[in-house]
């Protein structure tokens, strides 16, 4: 297994600097506030530039399908920068979840058919796996795919589908009869506007991330890859998504810390800057530690995912659980340190708070991921034995 | 308290209620009777609409009202804080003008202390009041004012001397809220509601006789208001309200009272103090089936431990007062506890909701209620005095730890403020 | 059900004041340090005075058996004061656990035979229930009582028996064959020096509390009360013990706070008192809150135990879980706020830290008690519905 | 670093080792060769036993030593902090007297900074050094000194001017520990071990030429020592030690080195930095069967998350340095993380042990190891700089937050100290 790197290469740092400049210009909070009230919830022009100028839409898609063929480390960097600015875009849905699912599950012909469109940003895709009230992960998927005319048809409901209303291509996880757990899961492709699909944009706690409920009524669907064989790759895809999300969360947490510091260094109370009070200073020191810790977890998970896929599940759960608690903590502290202004609508901190809150439960809440870490260790599903470095 | 004194009061109020209570009277008409008899505010002094009774005997009276479902005087909003402040610091003329209409509910009051530049640091107020020999002219901005949009009168803390040290340059006024120089704007919170207002003063006027206490002693007067506010911040329902009515309520007066209550309570929808909603946790965990999740069980138990212990701590503090121990800063402990409770409650609600915690409005758990809780909790530890201020109060006043070194003691003109930094 | 009181009566306050004076004189830390190295681990002269002058040994024993007939509220007060001074005495063993077990389980004759001695302090008794490696509570008890000559004999091992080496009378919980859970448990009386009983003083983390391992080899034992009927009363006894312990812990936590405040108000660093640093002040404020919260939980549980026994299990678990975390937190903070001197052997804070640590797991660790609270609520074993007072 | 420079160094050291390495040489004899050749401390300057190599090239040398299992220079205790300080601030005579014997291991060193009255506030030292024209006489008390009982030399911070402000009245000395005026007493910790000593000076003497740096500039010199100490506090093994030997160790020199290590490490048994022992948590949870407890599983996962993240954070900081970014106060972040790890580890160990956490020594879990962990953890957040000090450093030096207002800036004579309060 290749060495895990604890620093970014010069190229990666340049990539990040470029992204940071782009995102700062493309997604000021005024723009975030404007977009979150629009119907698609993102700016198609910015999305096109992200795809065309930066190659972001196909970042992890192999070059032979029109992508850039980068790994999760670079994707993590991109997610981190998007998280910093609360970018409103169907990136997690299309470039992370759907692209990875197609790469891992689709046949060669299917990849050739769909990946170039995703990589160019023309095709927006998403992955529909969760169902109303279901627990995290892919094991609880219950939707049944029925055989129909030599193909399959889907009936049932998918919930909390990220950018489900925006997607041209829906990748839908469903079950062939009589199997459970990872076994018996298949992935199907359905056009977003296919007859029998009704899509409803959901009212969300975090308006910077679009979710949809999709109802399928006997919708003809194209099987991706082998029947009943998609389970492990679907689980991996969600783990990739969790790592990407953890990196996004690290970026958001870092931004919260920076903005809060900037504010309290200027804000006067009792004739002195709020930042000069020792109790505040000590909490900010702890906050920096939390932010650095989740960056480490998020970066490490991305490195491991590229270098040592057997450890993917353990590392993904570690990073997601770490990021969930720390990002929310950072958001709570940020509001608190802003004082009253912090919980007003017009102050921006609340936007990150809502993203932190939605990120906490998206792709599995921290308690679920912690439990899963231990299952990985028990089952030796992970070869990355945790180390007691500080002993 | 002797049992005989208790019995005497009970008999007297019972007889009076028997003679006078009329569930079909008009609300103001009935409360006017209460004010005249002294039974509406029995702990107030006899010269001002009360009977000078002890807290214990006042409770006896309240129980009699509750027993037959008789309506009491108006208590909503901050009017009782206004009354307590005026009783202690107001002129005779002020008491005569305001106290009666506070009790009858004819006047609505609001509190104008906090400013955008001085939230925790109330004494850093920058709103100025200038006297031209006849009246005061007020300019500036207040914030976090509940009910300002339908208030008749405001309790205003304003700076009248910029050369005095910070705490000595403030004065306390009653300001007429129904005048052109006062503009009220709702302040939208991150949860989408507007529990508070901003109030802008542009050459607003205050009559000379509406200065409360002496010129430059506004901070002392404000401390009285704040002490009464903190006393109510122990997380328990306030004294009068926790005597639950045992009688079925009937008669038109109750409709009129219900309407009054609805108006007063409207801004309190998702007012910070409502956040947390511990009461929903166990039922929701049971109803959702997630009660079987061992990690949730641990957190739920933690929440019940914390919220119960906080409630009992507040009851201990109140019981100590009822047994003659002096009112202490227990309100600060209760306020701090409420922050912990609210945060932990949010965590538990999230665990119960699972992925549905992503959803709000009609799509969200309990028709959006859970999302509203999650988006309201951050305010609990800020509104009504931040956790940081409560910790300072506890450390200094309860634990006797040294005060912070001060950087705001010279003439206020020279103190660094947010205005001076802008 | 009688009203729960949220204040102590004048008589209770006087009782507490008297106890506080006695304990301060009888148990300075110099004495604690001396006694913890002695064989019995307590001072028999002080124990006699506690029994004779203060009536503490029989505090909860009915007057007709030579006790004072007080309730758990008064016992809680006594425990709180003992916890303040880290009193070394077989009080929890004899006056709380054994006395309550006998009162609840013994026949009239058995009570008449043993309770007066316990009440007078002459007889030291203890309750032996835990077994090596067993989980908390009485359900896991596995020791079997065999029928012998119309009576019973005991064989097996009891672990972590409080003051097991000091006790003249051992009350031993054991099982009649083929039952589990609360059903089928019996309590037996054995003389401490009975043949076939080997007792060994255990090396302990907290030397102010004596623990013993007891091995029984076919020891004849007298059945207390009805065969197989002791389960519920044993569980109640442990709950009484947990509430008593929670009150002891509240006293210890309060003392830690007081001692720490006293120290840091005098201790100078950087030209100012340590207590003047805001970060320190804020932590002390939180510490006070924690201490007040566990006092509330401990006092409330004692009140409820007297007034509404159906809620005993829920309240006991609540108080014990609350006290366990907060006392340990107080001890950790106390050491931290003392700085380097705080973790030296010669400074007294470490004595309370060790008591906090041992109290955390004695009679069930906090996670176990929290789980049990929820079981109580599910089973409606408790009629004390938790309230959301702050909603 | 160019690959060719790397290859050149590798070839050179390999050739030298090939010619000189002898596993049966005496330890001092071999190290003397290292010192003379410059291969023992390749990053030291060429004029002082080194070769002036970069950190990267030094690592290349260390790998070659590790590859064949060759013994290096002495690194135990604080001798490398002493060396770094002397290299930066020492006189030529001091370097000549001390540096060689530091590397050969012939001299043991200790650090004499902390005092009972000034733990976090090192610059508040009250130990005094007075000059009589010929030599310095030292009186006072130091504490938290590791290895003082077998040290030959001590790094002493003492006050030489009571009228100067606190930080300007200190001077830095090398003191001979083997003299009658120096008394060393072990300091027993709450876990029963004595990792530290107290050192008492009663008219102890220091030669005039053993003043390090200028008179009154002791604080500046001490900062060098502390910076090197913090650099090693990132929770990872220090530079030299983490190049694990790939060769089997054979020959008498290893026995001699093992004995040296045992002596140096003896006081580190349950030295605070050893507390926590995260490595034991998962194996113990599996072995005890308590891994099935869902509450434990959650806490265990939390512990693994925290300790892994802390390790990776330290590795990121080190990698950044290796790639040329300046050394920052990352040590403070690592130190703070270690406190969190240790406390959480104690919690997890307790949950795994259950009621057996009551027991210690041979009766306790793992023959008392768990009890020792539980009783050692409180020191982690104090020893080597309290968490509070680390948070100050992070807030001020990393986050750029304002410094605390100071109360100790006049002549030290007038500053409130613990001595002046006694």
CSV table of N, CA, C and O in Angstrom, one decimal, chain C residues 256-332:
chain,number,residue,atom,x,y,z
C,256,UNK,N,-14.8,19.7,46.9
C,256,UNK,CA,-13.8,20.0,45.9
C,256,UNK,C,-13.9,21.4,45.3
C,256,UNK,O,-12.9,22.1,45.1
C,257,UNK,N,-15.1,21.8,45.0
C,257,UNK,CA,-15.3,23.2,44.5
C,257,UNK,C,-14.9,24.2,45.6
C,257,UNK,O,-14.1,25.1,45.2
C,258,UNK,N,-15.2,24.0,46.8
C,258,UNK,CA,-14.9,25.0,47.8
C,258,UNK,C,-13.4,25.0,48.0
C,258,UNK,O,-12.8,26.1,48.1
C,259,UNK,N,-12.7,23.9,48.1
C,259,UNK,CA,-11.3,23.9,48.3
C,259,UNK,C,-10.5,24.5,47.2
C,259,UNK,O,-9.5,25.2,47.3
C,260,UNK,N,-11.0,24.2,46.0
C,260,UNK,CA,-10.4,24.7,44.8
C,260,UNK,C,-10.5,26.2,44.7
C,260,UNK,O,-9.5,26.9,44.4
C,261,UNK,N,-11.7,26.7,45.0
C,261,UNK,CA,-11.9,28.2,45.0
C,261,UNK,C,-11.0,28.8,46.0
C,261,UNK,O,-10.3,29.9,45.8
C,262,UNK,N,-10.9,28.2,47.2
C,262,UNK,CA,-10.0,28.8,48.2
C,262,UNK,C,-8.6,28.9,47.8
C,262,UNK,O,-7.9,29.9,47.9
C,263,UNK,N,-8.1,27.8,47.1
C,263,UNK,CA,-6.7,27.8,46.7
C,263,UNK,C,-6.5,28.8,45.6
C,263,UNK,O,-5.5,29.6,45.6
C,264,UNK,N,-7.3,28.8,44.6
C,264,UNK,CA,-7.0,29.7,43.4
C,264,UNK,C,-7.3,31.2,43.7
C,264,UNK,O,-6.8,32.0,43.0
C,265,UNK,N,-8.0,31.4,44.8
C,265,UNK,CA,-8.2,32.9,45.2
C,265,UNK,C,-6.9,33.4,45.7
C,265,UNK,O,-6.6,34.6,45.7
C,266,UNK,N,-6.1,32.5,46.4
C,266,UNK,CA,-4.8,32.9,47.0
C,266,UNK,C,-3.6,32.7,46.0
C,266,UNK,O,-2.7,33.5,46.1
C,267,UNK,N,-3.7,31.7,45.1
C,267,UNK,CA,-2.6,31.4,44.3
C,267,UNK,C,-2.3,32.4,43.2
C,267,UNK,O,-3.3,32.8,42.5
C,268,UNK,N,-1.1,33.0,43.2
C,268,UNK,CA,-0.8,34.0,42.2
C,268,UNK,C,0.0,33.5,41.0
C,268,UNK,O,0.9,32.7,41.2
C,269,UNK,N,-0.4,33.9,39.9
C,269,UNK,CA,0.4,33.6,38.7
C,269,UNK,C,0.3,34.9,37.8
C,269,UNK,O,-0.7,35.5,37.7
C,270,UNK,N,1.4,35.3,37.2
C,270,UNK,CA,1.5,36.4,36.4
C,270,UNK,C,1.0,37.7,37.1
C,270,UNK,O,0.3,38.6,36.6
C,271,UNK,N,1.3,37.7,38.4
C,271,UNK,CA,1.0,38.9,39.2
C,271,UNK,C,-0.4,39.1,39.6
C,271,UNK,O,-0.8,40.1,40.1
C,272,UNK,N,-1.2,38.1,39.4
C,272,UNK,CA,-2.7,38.1,39.8
C,272,UNK,C,-3.1,36.8,40.3
C,272,UNK,O,-2.5,35.8,40.0
C,273,UNK,N,-4.2,36.8,41.0
C,273,UNK,CA,-4.8,35.5,41.5
C,273,UNK,C,-5.2,34.7,40.3
C,273,UNK,O,-5.8,35.2,39.4
C,274,UNK,N,-5.0,33.4,40.4
C,274,UNK,CA,-5.5,32.5,39.4
C,274,UNK,C,-7.0,32.6,39.2
C,274,UNK,O,-7.5,32.6,38.1
C,275,UNK,N,-7.7,32.9,40.3
C,275,UNK,CA,-9.1,33.0,40.3
C,275,UNK,C,-9.6,34.2,39.5
C,275,UNK,O,-10.8,34.4,39.2
C,276,UNK,N,-8.7,35.1,39.1
C,276,UNK,CA,-9.1,36.3,38.4
C,276,UNK,C,-9.1,36.1,36.9
C,276,UNK,O,-9.6,37.0,36.2
C,277,UNK,N,-8.6,35.0,36.4
C,277,UNK,CA,-8.6,34.8,35.0
C,277,UNK,C,-9.9,34.3,34.5
C,277,UNK,O,-10.6,33.4,35.1
C,278,UNK,N,-10.4,35.0,33.5
C,278,UNK,CA,-11.8,34.7,33.1
C,278,UNK,C,-12.1,33.3,32.7
C,278,UNK,O,-13.1,32.7,33.0
C,279,UNK,N,-11.1,32.7,32.0
C,279,UNK,CA,-11.3,31.3,31.6
C,279,UNK,C,-11.5,30.4,32.8
C,279,UNK,O,-12.3,29.5,32.8
C,280,UNK,N,-10.8,30.7,33.9
C,280,UNK,CA,-10.9,30.0,35.1
C,280,UNK,C,-12.3,30.3,35.8
C,280,UNK,O,-13.0,29.4,36.2
C,281,UNK,N,-12.7,31.5,35.7
C,281,UNK,CA,-13.9,31.9,36.3
C,281,UNK,C,-15.1,31.2,35.7
C,281,UNK,O,-16.0,30.7,36.3
C,282,UNK,N,-15.1,31.2,34.4
C,282,UNK,CA,-16.2,30.6,33.6
C,282,UNK,C,-16.3,29.1,33.9
C,282,UNK,O,-17.3,28.5,34.0
C,283,UNK,N,-15.1,28.4,34.0
C,283,UNK,CA,-15.1,27.0,34.3
C,283,UNK,C,-15.6,26.8,35.7
C,283,UNK,O,-16.4,25.8,36.0
C,284,UNK,N,-15.3,27.6,36.7
C,284,UNK,CA,-15.8,27.5,38.0
C,284,UNK,C,-17.3,27.7,38.1
C,284,UNK,O,-18.0,27.0,38.8
C,285,UNK,N,-17.8,28.6,37.3
C,285,UNK,CA,-19.3,28.8,37.2
C,285,UNK,C,-20.0,27.6,36.7
C,285,UNK,O,-21.0,27.1,37.3
C,286,UNK,N,-19.4,26.9,35.7
C,286,UNK,CA,-20.0,25.7,35.2
C,286,UNK,C,-19.9,24.6,36.2
C,286,UNK,O,-20.8,23.8,36.4
C,287,UNK,N,-18.8,24.6,36.9
C,287,UNK,CA,-18.6,23.6,38.0
C,287,UNK,C,-19.7,23.8,39.1
C,287,UNK,O,-20.2,22.8,39.5
C,288,UNK,N,-19.9,25.0,39.5
C,288,UNK,CA,-21.0,25.2,40.4
C,288,UNK,C,-22.3,24.7,39.9
C,288,UNK,O,-23.0,24.1,40.7
C,289,UNK,N,-22.6,25.0,38.7
C,289,UNK,CA,-23.8,24.5,38.1
C,289,UNK,C,-23.9,23.0,38.2
C,289,UNK,O,-24.9,22.4,38.6
C,290,UNK,N,-22.8,22.3,37.8
C,290,UNK,CA,-22.8,20.9,37.9
C,290,UNK,C,-23.0,20.4,39.3
C,290,UNK,O,-23.8,19.4,39.5
C,291,UNK,N,-22.4,21.0,40.2
C,291,UNK,CA,-22.5,20.6,41.6
C,291,UNK,C,-24.0,20.8,42.1
C,291,UNK,O,-24.6,19.9,42.8
C,292,UNK,N,-24.5,22.0,41.7
C,292,UNK,CA,-25.9,22.2,42.2
C,292,UNK,C,-26.9,21.2,41.5
C,292,UNK,O,-27.9,20.8,42.1
C,293,UNK,N,-26.6,20.9,40.3
C,293,UNK,CA,-27.5,19.9,39.6
C,293,UNK,C,-27.4,18.6,40.2
C,293,UNK,O,-28.5,17.9,40.4
C,294,UNK,N,-26.2,18.1,40.6
C,294,UNK,CA,-26.2,16.8,41.2
C,294,UNK,C,-26.8,16.8,42.6
C,294,UNK,O,-27.3,15.8,43.1
C,295,UNK,N,-26.6,17.9,43.3
C,295,UNK,CA,-27.3,18.0,44.6
C,295,UNK,C,-28.8,17.9,44.4
C,295,UNK,O,-29.4,17.1,45.2
C,296,UNK,N,-29.3,18.6,43.4
C,296,UNK,CA,-30.7,18.5,43.2
C,296,UNK,C,-31.2,17.1,42.9
C,296,UNK,O,-32.2,16.6,43.4
C,297,UNK,N,-30.4,16.4,42.1
C,297,UNK,CA,-30.7,15.0,41.7
C,297,UNK,C,-30.7,14.1,42.9
C,297,UNK,O,-31.5,13.3,43.2
C,298,UNK,N,-29.6,14.3,43.7
C,298,UNK,CA,-29.4,13.4,44.9
C,298,UNK,C,-30.5,13.7,46.0
C,298,UNK,O,-31.1,12.8,46.5
C,299,UNK,N,-30.8,15.0,46.2
C,299,UNK,CA,-31.8,15.3,47.2
C,299,UNK,C,-33.2,14.8,46.7
C,299,UNK,O,-34.0,14.3,47.5
C,300,UNK,N,-33.5,15.1,45.5
C,300,UNK,CA,-34.8,14.7,44.9
C,300,UNK,C,-35.0,13.2,45.0
C,300,UNK,O,-36.0,12.7,45.4
C,301,UNK,N,-33.9,12.4,44.7
C,301,UNK,CA,-34.1,11.0,44.7
C,301,UNK,C,-34.3,10.5,46.2
C,301,UNK,O,-35.2,9.6,46.4
C,302,UNK,N,-33.7,11.2,47.1
C,302,UNK,CA,-33.9,10.8,48.5
C,302,UNK,C,-35.4,11.1,48.9
C,302,UNK,O,-36.0,10.3,49.6
C,303,UNK,N,-35.8,12.3,48.5
C,303,UNK,CA,-37.2,12.6,48.8
C,303,UNK,C,-38.2,11.6,48.2
C,303,UNK,O,-39.2,11.2,48.8
C,304,UNK,N,-38.0,11.3,46.9
C,304,UNK,CA,-38.9,10.4,46.2
C,304,UNK,C,-38.8,9.0,46.8
C,304,UNK,O,-39.9,8.4,47.0
C,305,UNK,N,-37.6,8.6,47.2
C,305,UNK,CA,-37.5,7.2,47.8
C,305,UNK,C,-38.4,7.1,49.0
C,305,UNK,O,-39.0,6.1,49.3
C,306,UNK,N,-38.5,8.2,49.8
C,306,UNK,CA,-39.3,8.2,51.0
C,306,UNK,C,-40.8,8.3,50.7
C,306,UNK,O,-41.7,7.7,51.3
C,307,UNK,N,-41.1,9.1,49.6
C,307,UNK,CA,-42.5,9.5,49.4
C,307,UNK,C,-43.2,8.6,48.4
C,307,UNK,O,-44.4,8.4,48.4
C,308,UNK,N,-42.4,8.1,47.4
C,308,UNK,CA,-43.0,7.4,46.3
C,308,UNK,C,-42.2,6.3,45.8
C,308,UNK,O,-41.5,6.3,44.8
C,309,UNK,N,-42.2,5.2,46.6
C,309,UNK,CA,-41.2,4.1,46.3
C,309,UNK,C,-41.3,3.5,44.9
C,309,UNK,O,-40.3,2.9,44.4
C,310,UNK,N,-42.5,3.7,44.2
C,310,UNK,CA,-42.6,3.1,42.9
C,310,UNK,C,-41.6,3.7,42.0
C,310,UNK,O,-41.2,3.2,40.9
C,311,UNK,N,-41.2,5.0,42.3
C,311,UNK,CA,-40.3,5.7,41.4
C,311,UNK,C,-38.8,5.5,41.7
C,311,UNK,O,-37.9,6.1,41.2
C,312,UNK,N,-38.6,4.6,42.7
C,312,UNK,CA,-37.2,4.4,43.3
C,312,UNK,C,-36.2,4.1,42.2
C,312,UNK,O,-35.1,4.7,42.2
C,313,UNK,N,-36.4,3.1,41.4
C,313,UNK,CA,-35.4,2.7,40.4
C,313,UNK,C,-35.0,3.8,39.5
C,313,UNK,O,-33.8,4.1,39.3
C,314,UNK,N,-36.0,4.5,38.9
C,314,UNK,CA,-35.8,5.6,38.0
C,314,UNK,C,-35.0,6.7,38.7
C,314,UNK,O,-33.9,7.1,38.2
C,315,UNK,N,-35.4,7.0,39.8
C,315,UNK,CA,-34.8,8.2,40.6
C,315,UNK,C,-33.3,7.8,41.0
C,315,UNK,O,-32.4,8.6,40.9
C,316,UNK,N,-33.2,6.6,41.4
C,316,UNK,CA,-31.8,6.1,41.9
C,316,UNK,C,-30.9,6.1,40.7
C,316,UNK,O,-29.7,6.6,40.8
C,317,UNK,N,-31.3,5.6,39.6
C,317,UNK,CA,-30.4,5.6,38.4
C,317,UNK,C,-30.1,7.0,37.9
C,317,UNK,O,-29.0,7.3,37.5
C,318,UNK,N,-31.2,7.9,38.0
C,318,UNK,CA,-30.9,9.3,37.5
C,318,UNK,C,-29.9,9.9,38.4
C,318,UNK,O,-28.9,10.5,38.0
C,319,UNK,N,-30.1,9.8,39.7
C,319,UNK,CA,-29.2,10.4,40.7
C,319,UNK,C,-27.7,9.9,40.6
C,319,UNK,O,-26.8,10.6,40.6
C,320,UNK,N,-27.7,8.5,40.5
C,320,UNK,CA,-26.3,7.9,40.4
C,320,UNK,C,-25.6,8.3,39.1
C,320,UNK,O,-24.4,8.6,39.2
C,321,UNK,N,-26.3,8.3,38.0
C,321,UNK,CA,-25.7,8.6,36.7
C,321,UNK,C,-25.2,10.1,36.8
C,321,UNK,O,-24.1,10.4,36.3
C,322,UNK,N,-26.1,10.9,37.3
C,322,UNK,CA,-25.8,12.4,37.3
C,322,UNK,C,-24.5,12.6,38.2
C,322,UNK,O,-23.6,13.3,37.8
C,323,UNK,N,-24.6,12.0,39.4
C,323,UNK,CA,-23.5,12.2,40.3
C,323,UNK,C,-22.2,11.7,39.8
C,323,UNK,O,-21.1,12.2,40.0
C,324,UNK,N,-22.2,10.5,39.2
C,324,UNK,CA,-21.0,9.9,38.7
C,324,UNK,C,-20.2,10.8,37.8
C,324,UNK,O,-19.0,11.0,37.9
C,325,UNK,N,-20.9,11.3,36.8
C,325,UNK,CA,-20.2,12.1,35.8
C,325,UNK,C,-19.8,13.5,36.4
C,325,UNK,O,-18.7,13.9,36.2
C,326,UNK,N,-20.6,14.1,37.2
C,326,UNK,CA,-20.3,15.4,37.7
C,326,UNK,C,-19.2,15.4,38.8
C,326,UNK,O,-18.4,16.3,38.9
C,327,UNK,N,-19.2,14.4,39.7
C,327,UNK,CA,-18.2,14.3,40.7
C,327,UNK,C,-16.9,14.1,40.1
C,327,UNK,O,-15.9,14.7,40.4
C,328,UNK,N,-16.8,13.2,39.1
C,328,UNK,CA,-15.5,13.0,38.5
C,328,UNK,C,-15.1,14.2,37.7
C,328,UNK,O,-13.9,14.6,37.8
C,329,UNK,N,-16.0,14.8,37.1
C,329,UNK,CA,-15.7,16.1,36.4
C,329,UNK,C,-15.1,17.1,37.4
C,329,UNK,O,-14.1,17.8,37.1
C,330,UNK,N,-15.8,17.2,38.5
C,330,UNK,CA,-15.3,18.2,39.6
C,330,UNK,C,-13.9,17.8,40.0
C,330,UNK,O,-13.1,18.7,40.2
C,331,UNK,N,-13.6,16.5,40.2
C,331,UNK,CA,-12.3,16.1,40.6
C,331,UNK,C,-11.3,16.4,39.6
C,331,UNK,O,-10.2,16.9,39.9
C,332,UNK,N,-11.6,16.2,38.3
C,332,UNK,CA,-10.6,16.5,37.3
C,332,UNK,C,-10.4,18.0,37.2
C,332,UNK,O,-9.2,18.4,37.1
